[in-house]
mmCIF file of C-alpha atoms and ligand atoms in Angstrom:
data_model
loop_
_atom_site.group_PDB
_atom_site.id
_atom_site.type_symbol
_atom_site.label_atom_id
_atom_site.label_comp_id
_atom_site.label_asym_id
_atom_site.label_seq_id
_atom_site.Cartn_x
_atom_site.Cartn_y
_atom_site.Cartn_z
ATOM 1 C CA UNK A 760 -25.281 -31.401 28.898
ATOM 2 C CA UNK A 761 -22.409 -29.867 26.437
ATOM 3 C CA UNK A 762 -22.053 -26.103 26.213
ATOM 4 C CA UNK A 763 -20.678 -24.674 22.675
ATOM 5 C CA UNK A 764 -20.278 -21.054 22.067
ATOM 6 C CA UNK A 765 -20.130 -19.921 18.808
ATOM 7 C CA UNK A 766 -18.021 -16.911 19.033
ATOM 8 C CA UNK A 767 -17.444 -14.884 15.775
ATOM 9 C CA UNK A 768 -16.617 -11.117 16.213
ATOM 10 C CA UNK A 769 -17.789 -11.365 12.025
ATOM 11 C CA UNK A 770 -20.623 -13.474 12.428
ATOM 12 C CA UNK A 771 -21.569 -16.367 10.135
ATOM 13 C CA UNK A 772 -24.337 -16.215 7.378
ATOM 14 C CA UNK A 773 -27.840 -16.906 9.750
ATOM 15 C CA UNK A 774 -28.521 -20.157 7.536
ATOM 16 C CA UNK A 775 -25.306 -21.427 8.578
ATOM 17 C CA UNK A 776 -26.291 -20.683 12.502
ATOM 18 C CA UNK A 777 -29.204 -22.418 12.083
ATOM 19 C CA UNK A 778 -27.185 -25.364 10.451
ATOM 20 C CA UNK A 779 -24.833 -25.913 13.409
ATOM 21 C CA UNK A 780 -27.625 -25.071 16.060
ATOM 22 C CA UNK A 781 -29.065 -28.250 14.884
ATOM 23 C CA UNK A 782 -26.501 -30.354 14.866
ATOM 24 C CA UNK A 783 -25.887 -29.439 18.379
ATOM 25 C CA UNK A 784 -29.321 -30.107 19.964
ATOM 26 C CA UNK A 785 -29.749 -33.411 17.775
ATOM 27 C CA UNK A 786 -26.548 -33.783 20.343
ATOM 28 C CA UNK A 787 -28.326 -32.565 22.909
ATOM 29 C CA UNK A 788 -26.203 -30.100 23.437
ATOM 30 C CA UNK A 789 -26.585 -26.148 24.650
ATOM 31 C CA UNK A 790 -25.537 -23.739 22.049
ATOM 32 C CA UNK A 791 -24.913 -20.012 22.752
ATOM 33 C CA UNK A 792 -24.031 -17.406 19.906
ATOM 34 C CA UNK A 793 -21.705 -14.733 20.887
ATOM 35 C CA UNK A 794 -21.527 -12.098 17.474
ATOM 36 C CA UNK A 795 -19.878 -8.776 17.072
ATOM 37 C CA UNK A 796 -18.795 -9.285 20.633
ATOM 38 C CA UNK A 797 -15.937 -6.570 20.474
ATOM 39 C CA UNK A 798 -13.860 -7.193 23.595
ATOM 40 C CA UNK A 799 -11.987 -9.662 24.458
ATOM 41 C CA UNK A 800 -13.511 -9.215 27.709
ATOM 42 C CA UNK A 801 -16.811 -10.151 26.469
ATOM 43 C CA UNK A 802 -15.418 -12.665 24.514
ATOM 44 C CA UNK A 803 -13.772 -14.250 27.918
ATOM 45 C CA UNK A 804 -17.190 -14.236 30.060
ATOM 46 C CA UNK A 805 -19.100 -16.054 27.650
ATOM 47 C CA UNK A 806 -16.216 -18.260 27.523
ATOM 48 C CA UNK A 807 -16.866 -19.240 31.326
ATOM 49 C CA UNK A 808 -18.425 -22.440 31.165
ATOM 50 C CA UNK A 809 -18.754 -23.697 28.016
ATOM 51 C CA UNK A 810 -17.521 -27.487 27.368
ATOM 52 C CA UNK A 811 -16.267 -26.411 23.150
ATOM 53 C CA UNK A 812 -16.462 -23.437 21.152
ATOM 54 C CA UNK A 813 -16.214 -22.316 17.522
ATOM 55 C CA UNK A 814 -14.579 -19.530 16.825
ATOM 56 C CA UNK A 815 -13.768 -17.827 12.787
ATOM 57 C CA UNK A 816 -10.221 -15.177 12.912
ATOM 58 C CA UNK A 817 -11.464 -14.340 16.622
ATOM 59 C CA UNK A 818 -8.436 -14.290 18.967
ATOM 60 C CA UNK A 819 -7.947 -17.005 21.087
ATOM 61 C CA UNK A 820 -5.251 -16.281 23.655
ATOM 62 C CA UNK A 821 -4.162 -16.918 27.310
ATOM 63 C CA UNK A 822 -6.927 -14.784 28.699
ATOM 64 C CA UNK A 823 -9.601 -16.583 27.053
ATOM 65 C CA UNK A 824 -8.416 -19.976 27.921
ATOM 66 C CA UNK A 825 -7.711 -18.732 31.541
ATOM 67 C CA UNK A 826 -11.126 -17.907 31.298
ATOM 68 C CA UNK A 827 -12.594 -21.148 30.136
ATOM 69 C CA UNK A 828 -12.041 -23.382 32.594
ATOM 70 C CA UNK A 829 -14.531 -25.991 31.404
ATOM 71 C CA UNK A 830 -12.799 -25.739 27.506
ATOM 72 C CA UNK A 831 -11.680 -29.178 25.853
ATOM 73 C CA UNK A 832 -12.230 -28.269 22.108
ATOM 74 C CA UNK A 833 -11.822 -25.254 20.182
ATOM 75 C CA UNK A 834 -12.421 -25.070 16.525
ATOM 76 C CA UNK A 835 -11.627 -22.593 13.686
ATOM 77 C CA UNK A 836 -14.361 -22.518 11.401
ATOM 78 C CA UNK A 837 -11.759 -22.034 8.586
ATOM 79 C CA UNK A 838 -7.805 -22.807 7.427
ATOM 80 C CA UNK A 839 -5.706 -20.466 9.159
ATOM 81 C CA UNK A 840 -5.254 -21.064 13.041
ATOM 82 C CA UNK A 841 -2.736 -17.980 13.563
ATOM 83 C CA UNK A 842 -5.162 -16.877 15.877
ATOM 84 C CA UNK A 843 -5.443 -20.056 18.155
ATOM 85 C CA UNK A 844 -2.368 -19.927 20.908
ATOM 86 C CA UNK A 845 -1.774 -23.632 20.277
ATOM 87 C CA UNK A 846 0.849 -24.073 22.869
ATOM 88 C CA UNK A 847 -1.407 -22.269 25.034
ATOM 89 C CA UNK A 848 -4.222 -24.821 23.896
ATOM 90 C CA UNK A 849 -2.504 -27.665 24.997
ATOM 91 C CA UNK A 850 -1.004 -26.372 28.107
ATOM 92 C CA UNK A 851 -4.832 -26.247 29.385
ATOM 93 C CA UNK A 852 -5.640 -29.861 27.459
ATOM 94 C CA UNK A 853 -7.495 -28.141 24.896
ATOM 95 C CA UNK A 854 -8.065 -29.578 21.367
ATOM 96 C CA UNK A 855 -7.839 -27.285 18.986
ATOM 97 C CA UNK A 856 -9.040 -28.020 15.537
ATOM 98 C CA UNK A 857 -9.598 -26.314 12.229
ATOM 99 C CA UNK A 858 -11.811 -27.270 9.440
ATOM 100 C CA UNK A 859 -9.375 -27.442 6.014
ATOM 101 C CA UNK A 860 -10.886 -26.895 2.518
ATOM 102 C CA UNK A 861 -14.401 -26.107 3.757
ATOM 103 C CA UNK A 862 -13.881 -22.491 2.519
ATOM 104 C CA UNK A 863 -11.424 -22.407 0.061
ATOM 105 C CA UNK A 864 -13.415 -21.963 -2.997
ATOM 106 C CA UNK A 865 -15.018 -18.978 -1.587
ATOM 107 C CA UNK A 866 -11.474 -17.308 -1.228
ATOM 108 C CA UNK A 867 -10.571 -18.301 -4.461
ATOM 109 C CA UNK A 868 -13.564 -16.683 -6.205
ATOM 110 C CA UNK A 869 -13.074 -13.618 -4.593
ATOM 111 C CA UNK A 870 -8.892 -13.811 -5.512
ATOM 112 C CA UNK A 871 -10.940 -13.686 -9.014
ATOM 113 C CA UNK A 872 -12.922 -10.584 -8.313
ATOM 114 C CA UNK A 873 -10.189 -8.657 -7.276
ATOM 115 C CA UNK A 874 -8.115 -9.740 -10.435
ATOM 116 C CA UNK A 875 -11.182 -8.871 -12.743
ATOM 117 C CA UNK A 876 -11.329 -5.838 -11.279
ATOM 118 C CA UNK A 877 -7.897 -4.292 -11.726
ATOM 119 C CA UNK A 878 -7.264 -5.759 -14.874
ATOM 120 C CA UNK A 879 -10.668 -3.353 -15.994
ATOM 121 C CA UNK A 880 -9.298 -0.581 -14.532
ATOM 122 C CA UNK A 881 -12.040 -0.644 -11.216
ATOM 123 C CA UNK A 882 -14.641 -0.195 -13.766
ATOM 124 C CA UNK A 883 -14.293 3.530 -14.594
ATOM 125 C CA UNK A 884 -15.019 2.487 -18.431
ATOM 126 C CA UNK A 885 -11.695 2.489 -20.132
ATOM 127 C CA UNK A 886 -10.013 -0.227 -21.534
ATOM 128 C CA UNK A 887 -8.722 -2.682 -19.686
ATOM 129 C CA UNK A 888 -6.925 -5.825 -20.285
ATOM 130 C CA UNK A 889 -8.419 -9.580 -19.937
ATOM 131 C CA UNK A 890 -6.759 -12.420 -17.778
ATOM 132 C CA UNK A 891 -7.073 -14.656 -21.132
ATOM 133 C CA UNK A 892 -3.452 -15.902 -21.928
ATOM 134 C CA UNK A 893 -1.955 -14.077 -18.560
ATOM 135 C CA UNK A 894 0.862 -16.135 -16.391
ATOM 136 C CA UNK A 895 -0.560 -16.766 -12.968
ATOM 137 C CA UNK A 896 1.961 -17.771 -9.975
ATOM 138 C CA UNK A 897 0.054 -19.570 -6.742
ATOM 139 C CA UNK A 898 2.234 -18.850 -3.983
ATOM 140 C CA UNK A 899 1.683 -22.201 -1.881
ATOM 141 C CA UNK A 900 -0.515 -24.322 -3.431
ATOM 142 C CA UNK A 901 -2.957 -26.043 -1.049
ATOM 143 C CA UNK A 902 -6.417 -25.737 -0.631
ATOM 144 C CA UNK A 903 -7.207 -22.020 -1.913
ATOM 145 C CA UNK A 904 -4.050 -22.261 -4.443
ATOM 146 C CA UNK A 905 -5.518 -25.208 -6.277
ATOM 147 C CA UNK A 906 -9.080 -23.776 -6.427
ATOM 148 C CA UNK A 907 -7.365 -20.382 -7.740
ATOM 149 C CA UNK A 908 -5.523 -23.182 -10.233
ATOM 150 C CA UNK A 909 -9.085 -24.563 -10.937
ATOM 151 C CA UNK A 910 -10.577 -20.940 -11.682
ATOM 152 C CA UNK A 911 -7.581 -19.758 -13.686
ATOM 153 C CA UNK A 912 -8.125 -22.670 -16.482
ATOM 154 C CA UNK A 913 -11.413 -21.449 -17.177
ATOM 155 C CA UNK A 914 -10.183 -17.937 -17.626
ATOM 156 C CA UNK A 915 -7.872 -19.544 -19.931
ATOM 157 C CA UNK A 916 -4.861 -18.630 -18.454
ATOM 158 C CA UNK A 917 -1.234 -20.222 -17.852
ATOM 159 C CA UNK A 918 -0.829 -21.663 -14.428
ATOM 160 C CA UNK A 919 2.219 -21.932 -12.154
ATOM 161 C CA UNK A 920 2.880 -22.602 -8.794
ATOM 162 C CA UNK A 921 5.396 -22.369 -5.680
ATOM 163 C CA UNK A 922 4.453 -24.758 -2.950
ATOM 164 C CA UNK A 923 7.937 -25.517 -0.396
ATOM 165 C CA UNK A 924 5.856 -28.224 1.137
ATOM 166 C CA UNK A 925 4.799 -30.240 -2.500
ATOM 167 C CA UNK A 926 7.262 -32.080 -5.377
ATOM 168 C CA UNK A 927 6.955 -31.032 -8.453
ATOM 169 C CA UNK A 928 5.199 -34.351 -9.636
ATOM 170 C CA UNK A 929 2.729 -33.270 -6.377
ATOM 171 C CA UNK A 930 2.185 -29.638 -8.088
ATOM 172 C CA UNK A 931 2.154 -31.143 -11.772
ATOM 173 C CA UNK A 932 -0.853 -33.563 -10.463
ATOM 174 C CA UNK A 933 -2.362 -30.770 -8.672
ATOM 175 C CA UNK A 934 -2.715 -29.070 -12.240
ATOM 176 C CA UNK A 935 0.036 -26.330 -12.270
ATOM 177 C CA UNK A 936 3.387 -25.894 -13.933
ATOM 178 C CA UNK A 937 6.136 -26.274 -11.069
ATOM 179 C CA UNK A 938 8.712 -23.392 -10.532
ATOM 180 C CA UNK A 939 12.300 -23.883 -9.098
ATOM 181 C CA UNK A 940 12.524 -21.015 -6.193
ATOM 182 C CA UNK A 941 9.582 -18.636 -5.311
ATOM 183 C CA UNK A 942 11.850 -16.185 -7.180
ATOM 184 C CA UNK A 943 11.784 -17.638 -10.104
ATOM 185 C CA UNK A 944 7.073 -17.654 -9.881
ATOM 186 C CA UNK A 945 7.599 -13.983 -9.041
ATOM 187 C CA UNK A 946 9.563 -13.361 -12.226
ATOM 188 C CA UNK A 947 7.642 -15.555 -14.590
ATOM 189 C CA UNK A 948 3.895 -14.319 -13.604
ATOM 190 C CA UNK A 949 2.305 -11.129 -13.944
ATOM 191 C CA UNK A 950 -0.526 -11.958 -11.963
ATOM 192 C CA UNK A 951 0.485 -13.340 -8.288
ATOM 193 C CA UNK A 952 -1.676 -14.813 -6.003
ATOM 194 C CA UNK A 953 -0.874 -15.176 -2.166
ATOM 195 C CA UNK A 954 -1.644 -18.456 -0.393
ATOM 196 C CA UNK A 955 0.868 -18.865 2.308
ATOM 197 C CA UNK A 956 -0.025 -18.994 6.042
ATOM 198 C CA UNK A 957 1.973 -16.610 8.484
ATOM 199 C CA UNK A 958 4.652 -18.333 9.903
ATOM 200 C CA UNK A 959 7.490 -17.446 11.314
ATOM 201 C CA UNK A 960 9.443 -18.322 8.390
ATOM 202 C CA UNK A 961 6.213 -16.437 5.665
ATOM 203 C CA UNK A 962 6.036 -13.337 7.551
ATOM 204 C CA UNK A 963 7.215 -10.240 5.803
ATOM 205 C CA UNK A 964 8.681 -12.668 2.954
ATOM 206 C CA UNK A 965 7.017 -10.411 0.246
ATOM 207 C CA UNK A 966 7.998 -7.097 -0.186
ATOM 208 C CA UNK A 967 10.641 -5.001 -2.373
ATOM 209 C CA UNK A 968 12.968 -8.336 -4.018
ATOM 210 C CA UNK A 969 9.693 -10.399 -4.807
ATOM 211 C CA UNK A 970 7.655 -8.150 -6.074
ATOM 212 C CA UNK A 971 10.096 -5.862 -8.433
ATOM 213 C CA UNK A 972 11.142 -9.045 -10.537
ATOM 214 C CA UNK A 973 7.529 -9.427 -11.545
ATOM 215 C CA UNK A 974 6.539 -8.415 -15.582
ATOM 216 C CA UNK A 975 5.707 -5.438 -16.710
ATOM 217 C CA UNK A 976 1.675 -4.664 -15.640
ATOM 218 C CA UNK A 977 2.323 -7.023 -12.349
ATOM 219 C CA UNK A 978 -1.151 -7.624 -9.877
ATOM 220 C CA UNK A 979 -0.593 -9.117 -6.713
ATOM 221 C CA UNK A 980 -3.538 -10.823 -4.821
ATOM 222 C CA UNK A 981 -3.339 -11.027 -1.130
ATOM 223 C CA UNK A 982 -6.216 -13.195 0.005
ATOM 224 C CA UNK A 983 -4.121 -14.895 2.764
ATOM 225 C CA UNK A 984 -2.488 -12.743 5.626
ATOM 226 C CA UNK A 985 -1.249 -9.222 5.434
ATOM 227 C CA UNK A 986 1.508 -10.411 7.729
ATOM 228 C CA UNK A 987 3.013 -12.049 4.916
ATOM 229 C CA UNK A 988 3.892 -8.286 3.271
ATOM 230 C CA UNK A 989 7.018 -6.537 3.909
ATOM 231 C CA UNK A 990 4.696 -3.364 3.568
ATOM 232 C CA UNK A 991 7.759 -1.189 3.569
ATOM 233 C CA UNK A 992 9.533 -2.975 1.054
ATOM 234 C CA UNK A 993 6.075 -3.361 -1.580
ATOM 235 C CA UNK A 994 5.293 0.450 -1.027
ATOM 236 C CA UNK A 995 8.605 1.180 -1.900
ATOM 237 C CA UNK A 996 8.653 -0.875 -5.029
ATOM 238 C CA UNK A 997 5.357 0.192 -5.874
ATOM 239 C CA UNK A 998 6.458 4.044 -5.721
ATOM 240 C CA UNK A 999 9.539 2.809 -7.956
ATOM 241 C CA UNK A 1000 7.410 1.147 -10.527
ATOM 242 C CA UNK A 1001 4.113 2.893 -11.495
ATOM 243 C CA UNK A 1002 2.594 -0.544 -13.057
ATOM 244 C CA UNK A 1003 2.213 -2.652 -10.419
ATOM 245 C CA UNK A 1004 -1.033 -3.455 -8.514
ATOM 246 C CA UNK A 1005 -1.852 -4.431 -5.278
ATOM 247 C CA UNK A 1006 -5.344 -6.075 -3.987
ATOM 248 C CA UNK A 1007 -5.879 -7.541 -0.813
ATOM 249 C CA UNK A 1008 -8.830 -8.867 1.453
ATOM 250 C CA UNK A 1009 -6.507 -7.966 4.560
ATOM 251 C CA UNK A 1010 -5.856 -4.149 4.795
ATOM 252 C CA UNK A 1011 -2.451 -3.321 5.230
ATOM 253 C CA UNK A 1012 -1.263 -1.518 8.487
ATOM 254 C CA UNK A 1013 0.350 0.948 6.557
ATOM 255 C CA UNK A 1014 -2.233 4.091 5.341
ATOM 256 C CA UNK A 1015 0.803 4.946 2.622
ATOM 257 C CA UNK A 1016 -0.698 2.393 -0.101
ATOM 258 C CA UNK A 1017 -3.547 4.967 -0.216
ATOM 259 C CA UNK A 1018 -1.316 7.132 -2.405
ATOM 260 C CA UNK A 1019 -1.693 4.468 -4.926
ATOM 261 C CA UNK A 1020 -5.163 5.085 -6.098
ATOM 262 C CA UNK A 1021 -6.247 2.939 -9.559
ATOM 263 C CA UNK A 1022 -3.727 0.154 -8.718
ATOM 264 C CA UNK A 1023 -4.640 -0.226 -4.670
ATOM 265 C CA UNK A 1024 -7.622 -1.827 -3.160
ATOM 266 C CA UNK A 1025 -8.571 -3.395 0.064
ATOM 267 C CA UNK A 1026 -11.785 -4.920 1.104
ATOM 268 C CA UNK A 1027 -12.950 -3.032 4.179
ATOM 269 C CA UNK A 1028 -13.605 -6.372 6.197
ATOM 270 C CA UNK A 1029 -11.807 -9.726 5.616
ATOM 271 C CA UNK A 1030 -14.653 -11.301 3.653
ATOM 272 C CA UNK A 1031 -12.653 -13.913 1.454
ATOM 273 C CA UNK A 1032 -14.922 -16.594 3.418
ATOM 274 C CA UNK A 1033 -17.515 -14.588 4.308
ATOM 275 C CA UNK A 1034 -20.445 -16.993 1.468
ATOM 276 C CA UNK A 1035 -23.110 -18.131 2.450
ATOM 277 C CA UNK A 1036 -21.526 -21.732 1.248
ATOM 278 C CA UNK A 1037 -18.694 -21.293 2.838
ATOM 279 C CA UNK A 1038 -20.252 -20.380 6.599
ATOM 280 C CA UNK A 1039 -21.944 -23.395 6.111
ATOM 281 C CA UNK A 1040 -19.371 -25.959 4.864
ATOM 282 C CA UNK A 1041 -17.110 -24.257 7.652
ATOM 283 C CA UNK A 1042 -19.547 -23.606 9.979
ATOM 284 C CA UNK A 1043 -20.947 -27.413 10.122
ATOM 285 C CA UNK A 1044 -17.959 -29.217 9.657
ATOM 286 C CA UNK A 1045 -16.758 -27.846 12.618
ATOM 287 C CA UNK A 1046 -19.867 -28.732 14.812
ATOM 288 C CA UNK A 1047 -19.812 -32.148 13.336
ATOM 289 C CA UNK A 1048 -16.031 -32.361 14.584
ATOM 290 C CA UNK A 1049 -16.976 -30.683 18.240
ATOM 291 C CA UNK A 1050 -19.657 -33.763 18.402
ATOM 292 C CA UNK A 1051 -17.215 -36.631 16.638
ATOM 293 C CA UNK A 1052 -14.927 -35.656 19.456
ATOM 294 C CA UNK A 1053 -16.996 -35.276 22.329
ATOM 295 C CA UNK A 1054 -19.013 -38.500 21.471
ATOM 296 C CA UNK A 1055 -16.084 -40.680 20.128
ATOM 297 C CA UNK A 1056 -12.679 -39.129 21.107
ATOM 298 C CA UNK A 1057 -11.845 -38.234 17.478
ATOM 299 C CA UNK A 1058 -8.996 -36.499 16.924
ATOM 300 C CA UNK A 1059 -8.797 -35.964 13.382
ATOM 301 C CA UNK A 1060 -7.809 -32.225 12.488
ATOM 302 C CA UNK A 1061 -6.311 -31.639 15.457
ATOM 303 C CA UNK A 1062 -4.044 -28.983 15.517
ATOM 304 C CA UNK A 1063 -1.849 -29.082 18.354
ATOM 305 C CA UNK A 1064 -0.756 -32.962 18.606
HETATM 306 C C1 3PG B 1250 -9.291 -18.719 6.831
HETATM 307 O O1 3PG B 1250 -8.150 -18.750 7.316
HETATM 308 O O2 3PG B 1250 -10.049 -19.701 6.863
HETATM 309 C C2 3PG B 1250 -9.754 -17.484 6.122
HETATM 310 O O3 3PG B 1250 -8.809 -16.460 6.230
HETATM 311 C C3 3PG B 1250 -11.127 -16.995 6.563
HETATM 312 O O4 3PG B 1250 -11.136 -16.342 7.791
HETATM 313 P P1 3PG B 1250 -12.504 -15.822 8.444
HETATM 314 O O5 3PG B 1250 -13.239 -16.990 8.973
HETATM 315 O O6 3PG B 1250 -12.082 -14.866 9.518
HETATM 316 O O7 3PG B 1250 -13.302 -15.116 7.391
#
């Protein structure tokens, strides 16, 4: 009999538990929940024998895969797989997987919330502005950037994107206006919104150059990584220019952006996925996959191939 361990450190909506917990025993498979587990020590001795696991931003690194010596799938309920050490992965001949799309709408909404938001001045009851007729630039333009595309239409605004991995005919399909260089979103948009995974190429790309070329009254949105921020750089340009806005669903390293009260906000826990929706499209779509490759050898969304 299969052993899966659902290990999330921020633990999935219950209804979404429930959800995979059947999908495993129609398998016939064990399934142990690890939440809020705090350690990675913990995290490594439930590891121990279990045959898959599921895991959200939860670090999965050479201890833990030292640790699970019965581990042949991993999946990350979710897009971004920074946290899985691929090479590590298949060093041990572990699949690792992630589930694409299932929770992108669920960041996007929130990228919305945050806009909203600043642009009515946190809600203290002065005027604010309305999104109506902004520019908004989606920096990389996949799965969350074409839901924020989506959302922005209804708000009536003008959509652009970036996206070095998509033509512009791709982009134009995909509902946005193309841009030439990433420069060239930045100084078009006042409102930006962060897609981009961190790479080694994307990390610390957006800071002091990027940011200052944006219009007067510029918001940035940071619902990807806060990797991706040259903090120094956007806390200088920020100090420089007392218009521009900074909200993020990954708090920044850096306690300076404090100073920048009215124009600075940062959800206290990453909770861009954290619906009930998206828990479950996430949440079962990667049981499904631990099953379809167990079963059947697929392969699908493997990661490291
Ligand atoms: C993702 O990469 O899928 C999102 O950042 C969500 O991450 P989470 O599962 O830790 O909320």
């Amino acid at each position: 009999m299969a052993k899966v361990l659902i290990a999330t450190d921020k633990p999935f909506a219950p209804v979404a538990v429930k959800g995979i917990k059947e999908i495993f025993d129609a398998a016939g498979y064990e399934t142990v929940v690890l939440e809020k587990y705090g350690t990675q020590e913990a995290f490594a001795q439930a590891a121990a024998d279990v045959d898959a696991m599921i895991v959200r931003s939860d670090k999965v690194d050479s201890d833990i895969l030292c640790a699970a010596k019965n581990l042949k799938i991993v999946v990350r309920a979710g897009a971004g797989y920074d946290n899985l050490d691929l090479p590590g992965c298949s060093a041990n001949g572990v699949v690792a997987m992630n589930t694409p799309g299932q929770n992108s709408n669920a960041v996007a909404e929130l990228a919305f919330g945050m806009m909203v938001m600043v642009a009515r001045g946190f809600y203290s009851g002065k005027a604010g502005t309305e999104l109506k007729g902004k520019k908004i630039g989606i920096h990389a333009y996949g799965n969350v950037g074409q839901n924020v595309g989506r959302i922005a239409k209804g708000f009536g605004m003008e959509v652009y994107a970036y996206d070095p991995f998509m033509t512009d005919e791709q982009i134009t399909n995909a509902g946005a206006s193309p841009v030439g260089s990433v420069e060239e979103l930045y100084s078009t948009c006042q409102y930006v919104s962060i897609h981009t995974p961190a790479t080694e190429k994307t990390k610390k790309s957006i800071g002091y150059d990027l940011v200052g070329k944006m219009p007067k009254g510029a918001v940035v949105v940071n619902t990807a990584r806060k990797e991706v921020i040259d903090e120094e750089g956007l806390i200088a340009v920020m100090k420089e220019r007392q218009d521009i806005a900074y909200m993020t669903d990954i708090a920044p390293d850096s306690e300076e952006f404090k100073q920048f009260e009215g124009r600075y906000f940062a959800t206290p826990k990453k909770m861009g996925a954290q619906t009930a929706e998206a828990n479950i499209n996430a949440g079962l779509a990667a049981a499904r996959q631990i099953v379809d490759f167990l079963e059947n050898g697929n392969c699908k969304y493997q990661l490291n191939k």
